[in-house]
mmCIF file of N, CA, C and O in Angstrom:
data_model
loop_
_atom_site.group_PDB
_atom_site.id
_atom_site.type_symbol
_atom_site.label_atom_id
_atom_site.label_comp_id
_atom_site.label_asym_id
_atom_site.label_seq_id
_atom_site.Cartn_x
_atom_site.Cartn_y
_atom_site.Cartn_z
ATOM 1 N N MET B 1 232.496 201.006 66.797
ATOM 2 C CA MET B 1 231.218 200.396 67.111
ATOM 3 C C MET B 1 230.246 201.485 67.537
ATOM 4 O O MET B 1 230.662 202.522 68.039
ATOM 5 N N LYS B 2 228.966 201.218 67.350
ATOM 6 C CA LYS B 2 227.913 202.185 67.686
ATOM 7 C C LYS B 2 226.858 201.537 68.574
ATOM 8 O O LYS B 2 226.572 200.346 68.457
ATOM 9 N N TRP B 3 226.320 202.335 69.479
ATOM 10 C CA TRP B 3 225.187 201.960 70.324
ATOM 11 C C TRP B 3 224.005 202.758 69.793
ATOM 12 O O TRP B 3 224.026 203.988 69.814
ATOM 13 N N ILE B 4 223.003 202.082 69.271
ATOM 14 C CA ILE B 4 221.849 202.746 68.685
ATOM 15 C C ILE B 4 220.647 202.524 69.588
ATOM 16 O O ILE B 4 220.316 201.392 69.925
ATOM 17 N N THR B 5 220.025 203.626 69.971
ATOM 18 C CA THR B 5 218.822 203.591 70.789
ATOM 19 C C THR B 5 217.700 204.221 69.981
ATOM 20 O O THR B 5 217.860 205.309 69.448
ATOM 21 N N ALA B 6 216.584 203.524 69.886
ATOM 22 C CA ALA B 6 215.435 204.047 69.152
ATOM 23 C C ALA B 6 214.205 203.997 70.042
ATOM 24 O O ALA B 6 213.978 203.013 70.743
ATOM 25 N N ILE B 7 213.436 205.075 70.010
ATOM 26 C CA ILE B 7 212.153 205.129 70.699
ATOM 27 C C ILE B 7 211.089 205.047 69.612
ATOM 28 O O ILE B 7 211.056 205.888 68.706
ATOM 29 N N ILE B 8 210.232 204.035 69.677
ATOM 30 C CA ILE B 8 209.248 203.814 68.612
ATOM 31 C C ILE B 8 207.861 203.561 69.201
ATOM 32 O O ILE B 8 207.712 203.315 70.402
ATOM 33 N N LYS B 9 206.856 203.603 68.324
ATOM 34 C CA LYS B 9 205.499 203.239 68.727
ATOM 35 C C LYS B 9 205.441 201.717 68.919
ATOM 36 O O LYS B 9 206.025 200.973 68.125
ATOM 37 N N PRO B 10 204.756 201.259 69.962
ATOM 38 C CA PRO B 10 204.742 199.824 70.263
ATOM 39 C C PRO B 10 204.278 198.922 69.115
ATOM 40 O O PRO B 10 204.829 197.840 68.924
ATOM 41 N N PHE B 11 203.302 199.337 68.340
ATOM 42 C CA PHE B 11 202.783 198.461 67.285
ATOM 43 C C PHE B 11 203.747 198.312 66.113
ATOM 44 O O PHE B 11 203.520 197.492 65.232
ATOM 45 N N LYS B 12 204.859 199.047 66.115
ATOM 46 C CA LYS B 12 205.842 198.963 65.043
ATOM 47 C C LYS B 12 206.979 197.979 65.358
ATOM 48 O O LYS B 12 207.871 197.772 64.540
ATOM 49 N N LEU B 13 206.952 197.351 66.519
ATOM 50 C CA LEU B 13 208.062 196.497 66.941
ATOM 51 C C LEU B 13 208.346 195.363 65.960
ATOM 52 O O LEU B 13 209.506 195.141 65.584
ATOM 53 N N ASP B 14 207.336 194.623 65.545
ATOM 54 C CA ASP B 14 207.571 193.484 64.650
ATOM 55 C C ASP B 14 208.195 193.926 63.336
ATOM 56 O O ASP B 14 209.123 193.285 62.830
ATOM 57 N N GLU B 15 207.717 195.035 62.783
ATOM 58 C CA GLU B 15 208.275 195.532 61.531
ATOM 59 C C GLU B 15 209.734 195.945 61.700
ATOM 60 O O GLU B 15 210.575 195.660 60.849
ATOM 61 N N VAL B 16 210.041 196.617 62.811
ATOM 62 C CA VAL B 16 211.413 197.047 63.068
ATOM 63 C C VAL B 16 212.319 195.835 63.285
ATOM 64 O O VAL B 16 213.429 195.774 62.753
ATOM 65 N N ARG B 17 211.846 194.854 64.038
ATOM 66 C CA ARG B 17 212.642 193.644 64.286
ATOM 67 C C ARG B 17 212.968 192.924 62.985
ATOM 68 O O ARG B 17 214.110 192.519 62.748
ATOM 69 N N GLU B 18 211.973 192.790 62.114
ATOM 70 C CA GLU B 18 212.199 192.126 60.826
ATOM 71 C C GLU B 18 213.163 192.923 59.943
ATOM 72 O O GLU B 18 214.039 192.348 59.297
ATOM 73 N N ALA B 19 213.019 194.250 59.936
ATOM 74 C CA ALA B 19 213.912 195.095 59.134
ATOM 75 C C ALA B 19 215.348 195.004 59.633
ATOM 76 O O ALA B 19 216.300 194.950 58.839
ATOM 77 N N LEU B 20 215.525 194.969 60.950
ATOM 78 C CA LEU B 20 216.877 194.852 61.505
ATOM 79 C C LEU B 20 217.477 193.487 61.194
ATOM 80 O O LEU B 20 218.671 193.381 60.895
ATOM 81 N N ALA B 21 216.667 192.439 61.241
ATOM 82 C CA ALA B 21 217.160 191.100 60.902
ATOM 83 C C ALA B 21 217.622 191.066 59.445
ATOM 84 O O ALA B 21 218.681 190.508 59.138
ATOM 85 N N GLU B 22 216.850 191.682 58.555
ATOM 86 C CA GLU B 22 217.231 191.736 57.139
ATOM 87 C C GLU B 22 218.510 192.548 56.938
ATOM 88 O O GLU B 22 219.268 192.295 56.005
ATOM 89 N N ALA B 23 218.750 193.531 57.831
ATOM 90 C CA ALA B 23 219.958 194.360 57.747
ATOM 91 C C ALA B 23 221.163 193.673 58.376
ATOM 92 O O ALA B 23 222.260 194.225 58.389
ATOM 93 N N GLY B 24 220.953 192.473 58.946
ATOM 94 C CA GLY B 24 222.059 191.720 59.516
ATOM 95 C C GLY B 24 222.324 191.957 60.990
ATOM 96 O O GLY B 24 223.339 191.523 61.521
ATOM 97 N N VAL B 25 221.412 192.632 61.663
ATOM 98 C CA VAL B 25 221.577 192.882 63.097
ATOM 99 C C VAL B 25 221.126 191.659 63.864
ATOM 100 O O VAL B 25 220.024 191.158 63.667
ATOM 101 N N GLN B 26 221.989 191.175 64.747
ATOM 102 C CA GLN B 26 221.682 189.992 65.552
ATOM 103 C C GLN B 26 221.484 190.405 66.997
ATOM 104 O O GLN B 26 222.442 190.705 67.684
ATOM 105 N N GLY B 27 220.268 190.430 67.427
ATOM 106 C CA GLY B 27 219.975 190.708 68.824
ATOM 107 C C GLY B 27 219.630 192.154 69.094
ATOM 108 O O GLY B 27 220.083 193.067 68.399
ATOM 109 N N MET B 28 218.801 192.345 70.105
ATOM 110 C CA MET B 28 218.399 193.674 70.534
ATOM 111 C C MET B 28 217.814 193.579 71.927
ATOM 112 O O MET B 28 217.440 192.494 72.378
ATOM 113 N N THR B 29 217.744 194.705 72.589
ATOM 114 C CA THR B 29 217.078 194.799 73.875
ATOM 115 C C THR B 29 215.887 195.722 73.696
ATOM 116 O O THR B 29 216.015 196.794 73.110
ATOM 117 N N VAL B 30 214.725 195.303 74.184
ATOM 118 C CA VAL B 30 213.506 196.098 74.062
ATOM 119 C C VAL B 30 212.960 196.353 75.462
ATOM 120 O O VAL B 30 212.830 195.437 76.264
ATOM 121 N N THR B 31 212.654 197.626 75.732
ATOM 122 C CA THR B 31 212.127 198.030 77.031
ATOM 123 C C THR B 31 210.853 198.827 76.822
ATOM 124 O O THR B 31 210.806 199.689 75.939
ATOM 125 N N GLU B 32 209.832 198.554 77.630
ATOM 126 C CA GLU B 32 208.616 199.365 77.591
ATOM 127 C C GLU B 32 208.891 200.637 78.376
ATOM 128 O O GLU B 32 209.323 200.582 79.529
ATOM 129 N N VAL B 33 208.661 201.784 77.736
ATOM 130 C CA VAL B 33 208.901 203.079 78.372
ATOM 131 C C VAL B 33 207.687 203.973 78.153
ATOM 132 O O VAL B 33 206.798 203.657 77.361
ATOM 133 N N LYS B 34 207.655 205.095 78.859
ATOM 134 C CA LYS B 34 206.620 206.103 78.659
ATOM 135 C C LYS B 34 207.303 207.446 78.498
ATOM 136 O O LYS B 34 208.351 207.695 79.097
ATOM 137 N N GLY B 35 206.722 208.305 77.690
ATOM 138 C CA GLY B 35 207.307 209.621 77.515
ATOM 139 C C GLY B 35 206.481 210.460 76.570
ATOM 140 O O GLY B 35 205.421 210.051 76.112
ATOM 141 N N PHE B 36 206.977 211.660 76.293
ATOM 142 C CA PHE B 36 206.337 212.527 75.314
ATOM 143 C C PHE B 36 207.370 213.474 74.746
ATOM 144 O O PHE B 36 208.410 213.724 75.342
ATOM 145 N N GLY B 37 207.069 213.948 73.569
ATOM 146 C CA GLY B 37 207.896 214.942 72.906
ATOM 147 C C GLY B 37 206.965 216.016 72.394
ATOM 148 O O GLY B 37 206.172 216.564 73.152
ATOM 149 N N ARG B 38 207.000 216.262 71.107
ATOM 150 C CA ARG B 38 206.101 217.249 70.512
ATOM 151 C C ARG B 38 204.648 216.803 70.581
ATOM 152 O O ARG B 38 203.738 217.601 70.475
ATOM 153 N N GLN B 39 204.431 215.504 70.767
ATOM 154 C CA GLN B 39 203.087 214.950 70.789
ATOM 155 C C GLN B 39 202.305 215.431 72.021
ATOM 156 O O GLN B 39 201.097 215.550 71.987
ATOM 157 N N HIS B 40 202.974 215.687 73.121
ATOM 158 C CA HIS B 40 202.405 216.250 74.349
ATOM 159 C C HIS B 40 201.257 215.465 74.958
ATOM 160 O O HIS B 40 200.484 216.016 75.717
ATOM 161 N N GLY B 41 201.085 214.221 74.637
ATOM 162 C CA GLY B 41 200.002 213.443 75.226
ATOM 163 C C GLY B 41 198.648 213.827 74.650
ATOM 164 O O GLY B 41 198.555 214.505 73.636
ATOM 165 N N HIS B 42 197.601 213.391 75.324
ATOM 166 C CA HIS B 42 196.244 213.659 74.855
ATOM 167 C C HIS B 42 195.282 213.509 76.018
ATOM 168 O O HIS B 42 195.660 213.076 77.102
ATOM 169 N N THR B 43 194.014 213.876 75.790
ATOM 170 C CA THR B 43 192.996 213.711 76.830
ATOM 171 C C THR B 43 192.118 212.519 76.491
ATOM 172 O O THR B 43 191.878 212.226 75.322
ATOM 173 N N GLU B 44 191.672 211.836 77.528
ATOM 174 C CA GLU B 44 190.780 210.692 77.358
ATOM 175 C C GLU B 44 189.603 210.833 78.304
ATOM 176 O O GLU B 44 189.682 211.507 79.332
ATOM 177 N N LEU B 45 188.521 210.170 77.948
ATOM 178 C CA LEU B 45 187.321 210.165 78.780
ATOM 179 C C LEU B 45 187.189 208.782 79.408
ATOM 180 O O LEU B 45 187.213 207.767 78.713
ATOM 181 N N TYR B 46 187.089 208.730 80.739
ATOM 182 C CA TYR B 46 186.949 207.453 81.436
ATOM 183 C C TYR B 46 185.842 207.599 82.469
ATOM 184 O O TYR B 46 185.946 208.424 83.379
ATOM 185 N N ARG B 47 184.770 206.817 82.313
ATOM 186 C CA ARG B 47 183.615 206.848 83.218
ATOM 187 C C ARG B 47 183.100 208.273 83.431
ATOM 188 O O ARG B 47 182.839 208.687 84.552
ATOM 189 N N GLY B 48 183.034 209.007 82.350
ATOM 190 C CA GLY B 48 182.478 210.350 82.414
ATOM 191 C C GLY B 48 183.451 211.431 82.846
ATOM 192 O O GLY B 48 183.133 212.604 82.797
ATOM 193 N N ALA B 49 184.637 211.053 83.277
ATOM 194 C CA ALA B 49 185.625 212.046 83.706
ATOM 195 C C ALA B 49 186.716 212.165 82.637
ATOM 196 O O ALA B 49 187.187 211.161 82.101
ATOM 197 N N GLU B 50 187.086 213.382 82.354
ATOM 198 C CA GLU B 50 188.141 213.624 81.368
ATOM 199 C C GLU B 50 189.470 213.762 82.098
ATOM 200 O O GLU B 50 189.558 214.420 83.136
ATOM 201 N N TYR B 51 190.478 213.099 81.580
ATOM 202 C CA TYR B 51 191.795 213.241 82.197
ATOM 203 C C TYR B 51 192.868 213.285 81.120
ATOM 204 O O TYR B 51 192.672 212.852 79.993
ATOM 205 N N VAL B 52 194.010 213.850 81.470
ATOM 206 C CA VAL B 52 195.104 214.046 80.518
ATOM 207 C C VAL B 52 196.096 212.902 80.651
ATOM 208 O O VAL B 52 196.511 212.552 81.757
ATOM 209 N N VAL B 53 196.441 212.310 79.532
ATOM 210 C CA VAL B 53 197.476 211.283 79.493
ATOM 211 C C VAL B 53 198.750 211.985 79.026
ATOM 212 O O VAL B 53 198.910 212.288 77.844
ATOM 213 N N ASP B 54 199.614 212.322 79.983
ATOM 214 C CA ASP B 54 200.837 213.067 79.664
ATOM 215 C C ASP B 54 201.902 212.179 79.046
ATOM 216 O O ASP B 54 202.593 212.578 78.120
ATOM 217 N N PHE B 55 202.068 210.994 79.590
ATOM 218 C CA PHE B 55 203.128 210.103 79.135
ATOM 219 C C PHE B 55 202.522 208.998 78.282
ATOM 220 O O PHE B 55 201.653 208.257 78.737
ATOM 221 N N LEU B 56 203.008 208.901 77.055
ATOM 222 C CA LEU B 56 202.474 207.924 76.114
ATOM 223 C C LEU B 56 203.346 206.678 76.106
ATOM 224 O O LEU B 56 204.568 206.773 76.233
ATOM 225 N N PRO B 57 202.742 205.497 75.938
ATOM 226 C CA PRO B 57 203.539 204.262 75.910
ATOM 227 C C PRO B 57 204.383 204.193 74.640
ATOM 228 O O PRO B 57 203.898 204.462 73.537
ATOM 229 N N LYS B 58 205.641 203.868 74.810
ATOM 230 C CA LYS B 58 206.589 203.710 73.699
ATOM 231 C C LYS B 58 207.446 202.488 73.987
ATOM 232 O O LYS B 58 207.397 201.912 75.072
ATOM 233 N N LEU B 59 208.252 202.095 73.017
ATOM 234 C CA LEU B 59 209.244 201.047 73.211
ATOM 235 C C LEU B 59 210.611 201.631 72.937
ATOM 236 O O LEU B 59 210.788 202.414 72.002
ATOM 237 N N LYS B 60 211.577 201.232 73.757
ATOM 238 C CA LYS B 60 212.960 201.632 73.536
ATOM 239 C C LYS B 60 213.723 200.402 73.051
ATOM 240 O O LYS B 60 213.732 199.371 73.717
ATOM 241 N N ILE B 61 214.309 200.527 71.869
ATOM 242 C CA ILE B 61 215.110 199.448 71.294
ATOM 243 C C ILE B 61 216.566 199.856 71.394
ATOM 244 O O ILE B 61 216.924 200.981 71.034
ATOM 245 N N GLU B 62 217.403 198.948 71.871
ATOM 246 C CA GLU B 62 218.832 199.218 71.975
ATOM 247 C C GLU B 62 219.593 198.117 71.252
ATOM 248 O O GLU B 62 219.331 196.935 71.472
ATOM 249 N N ILE B 63 220.524 198.529 70.386
ATOM 250 C CA ILE B 63 221.350 197.569 69.667
ATOM 251 C C ILE B 63 222.789 198.063 69.626
ATOM 252 O O ILE B 63 223.044 199.265 69.630
ATOM 253 N N ALA B 64 223.708 197.124 69.604
ATOM 254 C CA ALA B 64 225.127 197.421 69.428
ATOM 255 C C ALA B 64 225.534 196.852 68.082
ATOM 256 O O ALA B 64 225.276 195.680 67.795
ATOM 257 N N VAL B 65 226.148 197.695 67.240
ATOM 258 C CA VAL B 65 226.535 197.256 65.903
ATOM 259 C C VAL B 65 227.945 197.721 65.579
ATOM 260 O O VAL B 65 228.446 198.691 66.157
ATOM 261 N N ALA B 66 228.572 197.020 64.638
ATOM 262 C CA ALA B 66 229.871 197.447 64.122
ATOM 263 C C ALA B 66 229.661 198.725 63.306
ATOM 264 O O ALA B 66 228.564 198.983 62.805
ATOM 265 N N ASP B 67 230.711 199.512 63.164
ATOM 266 C CA ASP B 67 230.609 200.776 62.432
ATOM 267 C C ASP B 67 230.041 200.594 61.027
ATOM 268 O O ASP B 67 229.256 201.407 60.562
ATOM 269 N N ASP B 68 230.446 199.508 60.351
ATOM 270 C CA ASP B 68 229.989 199.312 58.967
ATOM 271 C C ASP B 68 228.520 198.884 58.875
ATOM 272 O O ASP B 68 227.934 198.900 57.804
ATOM 273 N N GLN B 69 227.905 198.498 59.996
ATOM 274 C CA GLN B 69 226.487 198.130 60.019
ATOM 275 C C GLN B 69 225.586 199.282 60.444
ATOM 276 O O GLN B 69 224.373 199.211 60.285
ATOM 277 N N ALA B 70 226.166 200.333 60.992
ATOM 278 C CA ALA B 70 225.376 201.393 61.630
ATOM 279 C C ALA B 70 224.384 202.046 60.668
ATOM 280 O O ALA B 70 223.201 202.175 60.994
ATOM 281 N N GLU B 71 224.837 202.467 59.504
ATOM 282 C CA GLU B 71 223.938 203.151 58.573
ATOM 283 C C GLU B 71 222.793 202.259 58.118
ATOM 284 O O GLU B 71 221.651 202.711 57.998
ATOM 285 N N ARG B 72 223.087 200.981 57.867
ATOM 286 C CA ARG B 72 222.018 200.047 57.469
ATOM 287 C C ARG B 72 221.003 199.885 58.590
ATOM 288 O O ARG B 72 219.795 199.831 58.351
ATOM 289 N N ALA B 73 221.484 199.798 59.835
ATOM 290 C CA ALA B 73 220.579 199.629 60.977
ATOM 291 C C ALA B 73 219.716 200.869 61.178
ATOM 292 O O ALA B 73 218.511 200.767 61.413
ATOM 293 N N ILE B 74 220.326 202.044 61.056
ATOM 294 C CA ILE B 74 219.580 203.295 61.214
ATOM 295 C C ILE B 74 218.513 203.415 60.133
ATOM 296 O O ILE B 74 217.357 203.765 60.411
ATOM 297 N N GLU B 75 218.871 203.104 58.916
ATOM 298 C CA GLU B 75 217.915 203.162 57.804
ATOM 299 C C GLU B 75 216.783 202.160 58.007
ATOM 300 O O GLU B 75 215.607 202.459 57.778
ATOM 301 N N ALA B 76 217.120 200.956 58.471
ATOM 302 C CA ALA B 76 216.105 199.923 58.700
ATOM 303 C C ALA B 76 215.108 200.369 59.766
ATOM 304 O O ALA B 76 213.892 200.232 59.584
ATOM 305 N N ILE B 77 215.604 200.918 60.868
ATOM 306 C CA ILE B 77 214.713 201.382 61.939
ATOM 307 C C ILE B 77 213.844 202.524 61.436
ATOM 308 O O ILE B 77 212.628 202.526 61.624
ATOM 309 N N GLY B 78 214.471 203.504 60.801
ATOM 310 C CA GLY B 78 213.738 204.672 60.332
ATOM 311 C C GLY B 78 212.639 204.332 59.351
ATOM 312 O O GLY B 78 211.518 204.844 59.437
ATOM 313 N N THR B 79 212.937 203.460 58.425
ATOM 314 C CA THR B 79 211.948 203.074 57.414
ATOM 315 C C THR B 79 210.815 202.257 58.035
ATOM 316 O O THR B 79 209.636 202.495 57.763
ATOM 317 N N ALA B 80 211.157 201.294 58.877
ATOM 318 C CA ALA B 80 210.141 200.407 59.454
ATOM 319 C C ALA B 80 209.273 201.095 60.496
ATOM 320 O O ALA B 80 208.094 200.769 60.636
ATOM 321 N N ALA B 81 209.833 202.050 61.246
ATOM 322 C CA ALA B 81 209.082 202.680 62.338
ATOM 323 C C ALA B 81 208.261 203.880 61.881
ATOM 324 O O ALA B 81 207.383 204.335 62.607
ATOM 325 N N ARG B 82 208.492 204.382 60.694
ATOM 326 C CA ARG B 82 207.844 205.609 60.228
ATOM 327 C C ARG B 82 206.380 205.378 59.855
ATOM 328 O O ARG B 82 206.048 204.485 59.096
ATOM 329 N N THR B 83 205.518 206.227 60.424
ATOM 330 C CA THR B 83 204.114 206.261 60.008
ATOM 331 C C THR B 83 203.808 207.578 59.317
ATOM 332 O O THR B 83 202.783 207.712 58.667
ATOM 333 N N GLY B 84 204.664 208.568 59.504
ATOM 334 C CA GLY B 84 204.443 209.893 58.951
ATOM 335 C C GLY B 84 203.634 210.794 59.848
ATOM 336 O O GLY B 84 203.299 211.913 59.490
ATOM 337 N N LYS B 85 203.325 210.306 61.042
ATOM 338 C CA LYS B 85 202.528 211.091 61.987
ATOM 339 C C LYS B 85 203.391 211.499 63.178
ATOM 340 O O LYS B 85 204.432 210.907 63.448
ATOM 341 N N VAL B 86 202.919 212.503 63.906
ATOM 342 C CA VAL B 86 203.613 212.953 65.108
ATOM 343 C C VAL B 86 203.714 211.789 66.082
ATOM 344 O O VAL B 86 202.774 211.014 66.245
ATOM 345 N N GLY B 87 204.864 211.638 66.720
ATOM 346 C CA GLY B 87 205.042 210.582 67.716
ATOM 347 C C GLY B 87 205.722 209.340 67.197
ATOM 348 O O GLY B 87 205.772 208.330 67.891
ATOM 349 N N ASP B 88 206.259 209.388 65.971
ATOM 350 C CA ASP B 88 206.951 208.216 65.415
ATOM 351 C C ASP B 88 208.180 207.834 66.230
ATOM 352 O O ASP B 88 208.554 206.677 66.270
ATOM 353 N N GLY B 89 208.826 208.796 66.882
ATOM 354 C CA GLY B 89 209.950 208.476 67.747
ATOM 355 C C GLY B 89 211.249 209.119 67.323
ATOM 356 O O GLY B 89 211.280 210.031 66.500
ATOM 357 N N LYS B 90 212.331 208.606 67.890
ATOM 358 C CA LYS B 90 213.670 209.135 67.649
ATOM 359 C C LYS B 90 214.655 207.982 67.536
ATOM 360 O O LYS B 90 214.447 206.910 68.095
ATOM 361 N N ILE B 91 215.758 208.255 66.828
ATOM 362 C CA ILE B 91 216.893 207.331 66.777
ATOM 363 C C ILE B 91 218.104 208.110 67.266
ATOM 364 O O ILE B 91 218.386 209.198 66.752
ATOM 365 N N MET B 92 218.796 207.573 68.255
ATOM 366 C CA MET B 92 219.986 208.213 68.799
ATOM 367 C C MET B 92 221.169 207.274 68.629
ATOM 368 O O MET B 92 221.043 206.072 68.864
ATOM 369 N N VAL B 93 222.299 207.815 68.222
ATOM 370 C CA VAL B 93 223.477 207.001 67.938
ATOM 371 C C VAL B 93 224.631 207.490 68.800
ATOM 372 O O VAL B 93 224.935 208.689 68.826
ATOM 373 N N PHE B 94 225.283 206.555 69.492
ATOM 374 C CA PHE B 94 226.405 206.866 70.367
ATOM 375 C C PHE B 94 227.615 206.026 69.981
ATOM 376 O O PHE B 94 227.465 204.887 69.529
ATOM 377 N N ASP B 95 228.795 206.566 70.198
ATOM 378 C CA ASP B 95 230.009 205.771 70.030
ATOM 379 C C ASP B 95 230.073 204.760 71.163
ATOM 380 O O ASP B 95 229.782 205.088 72.315
ATOM 381 N N LEU B 96 230.464 203.548 70.835
ATOM 382 C CA LEU B 96 230.554 202.469 71.816
ATOM 383 C C LEU B 96 232.025 202.137 72.012
ATOM 384 O O LEU B 96 232.700 201.717 71.077
ATOM 385 N N GLU B 97 232.517 202.360 73.194
ATOM 386 C CA GLU B 97 233.942 202.232 73.455
ATOM 387 C C GLU B 97 234.419 200.787 73.528
ATOM 388 O O GLU B 97 235.439 200.432 72.957
ATOM 389 N N GLN B 98 233.689 199.941 74.241
ATOM 390 C CA GLN B 98 234.135 198.563 74.400
ATOM 391 C C GLN B 98 232.954 197.651 74.677
ATOM 392 O O GLN B 98 231.999 198.038 75.344
ATOM 393 N N VAL B 99 233.037 196.423 74.159
ATOM 394 C CA VAL B 99 232.035 195.389 74.416
ATOM 395 C C VAL B 99 232.784 194.122 74.800
ATOM 396 O O VAL B 99 233.778 193.769 74.166
ATOM 397 N N ILE B 100 232.307 193.449 75.844
ATOM 398 C CA ILE B 100 232.917 192.190 76.277
ATOM 399 C C ILE B 100 231.803 191.170 76.446
ATOM 400 O O ILE B 100 230.845 191.406 77.185
ATOM 401 N N ARG B 101 231.925 190.045 75.757
ATOM 402 C CA ARG B 101 230.962 188.950 75.949
ATOM 403 C C ARG B 101 231.384 188.222 77.222
ATOM 404 O O ARG B 101 232.499 187.732 77.334
ATOM 405 N N ILE B 102 230.479 188.157 78.178
ATOM 406 C CA ILE B 102 230.801 187.602 79.489
ATOM 407 C C ILE B 102 231.204 186.131 79.411
ATOM 408 O O ILE B 102 232.190 185.712 80.008
ATOM 409 N N ARG B 103 230.451 185.340 78.658
ATOM 410 C CA ARG B 103 230.697 183.893 78.607
ATOM 411 C C ARG B 103 232.075 183.542 78.061
ATOM 412 O O ARG B 103 232.789 182.714 78.628
ATOM 413 N N THR B 104 232.471 184.181 76.941
ATOM 414 C CA THR B 104 233.708 183.789 76.261
ATOM 415 C C THR B 104 234.859 184.773 76.411
ATOM 416 O O THR B 104 235.959 184.506 75.974
ATOM 417 N N GLN B 105 234.558 185.942 77.003
ATOM 418 C CA GLN B 105 235.538 187.019 77.144
ATOM 419 C C GLN B 105 235.962 187.616 75.798
ATOM 420 O O GLN B 105 236.992 188.284 75.721
ATOM 421 N N GLU B 106 235.199 187.354 74.726
ATOM 422 C CA GLU B 106 235.480 187.998 73.448
ATOM 423 C C GLU B 106 235.301 189.503 73.619
ATOM 424 O O GLU B 106 234.483 189.942 74.423
ATOM 425 N N VAL B 107 236.044 190.272 72.825
ATOM 426 C CA VAL B 107 236.053 191.718 73.000
ATOM 427 C C VAL B 107 235.671 192.412 71.686
ATOM 428 O O VAL B 107 235.972 191.925 70.589
ATOM 429 N N ASP B 108 235.016 193.559 71.838
ATOM 430 C CA ASP B 108 234.658 194.477 70.758
ATOM 431 C C ASP B 108 233.856 193.795 69.640
ATOM 432 O O ASP B 108 232.868 193.153 69.921
ATOM 433 N N ALA B 109 234.267 193.934 68.388
ATOM 434 C CA ALA B 109 233.460 193.421 67.270
ATOM 435 C C ALA B 109 233.203 191.927 67.382
ATOM 436 O O ALA B 109 232.142 191.442 66.997
ATOM 437 N N ASP B 110 234.145 191.167 67.922
ATOM 438 C CA ASP B 110 233.942 189.724 68.096
ATOM 439 C C ASP B 110 232.828 189.436 69.106
ATOM 440 O O ASP B 110 232.210 188.377 69.043
ATOM 441 N N ALA B 111 232.594 190.361 70.022
ATOM 442 C CA ALA B 111 231.570 190.160 71.049
ATOM 443 C C ALA B 111 230.182 190.560 70.568
ATOM 444 O O ALA B 111 229.193 190.251 71.232
ATOM 445 N N LEU B 112 230.109 191.239 69.455
ATOM 446 C CA LEU B 112 228.788 191.662 68.951
ATOM 447 C C LEU B 112 228.098 190.468 68.314
ATOM 448 O O LEU B 112 226.962 190.274 68.334
#
């Protein structure tokens, strides 16, 4: 099993959600986060004063998938979230050791 975490631009959420649904992924966790990478933020003008916005708003998507779904999920996220511009985000993939559904006590792939 794999734990996939993706950092994406907020306006891409609906496209990514639809792409993951088409890839057979059921469920996800979405968190509003702030950060920067190569994009390094930008400067803005507010009431005549210029200030630097270091941390840019992003969304963190987390999904747990079976090994055979991982490549489809990664491809779906990458294709849907890509704009071709700096700041599109990252996809990180981790091995997932165990999953337990609390309600039914199902384990691993059955719990996904």
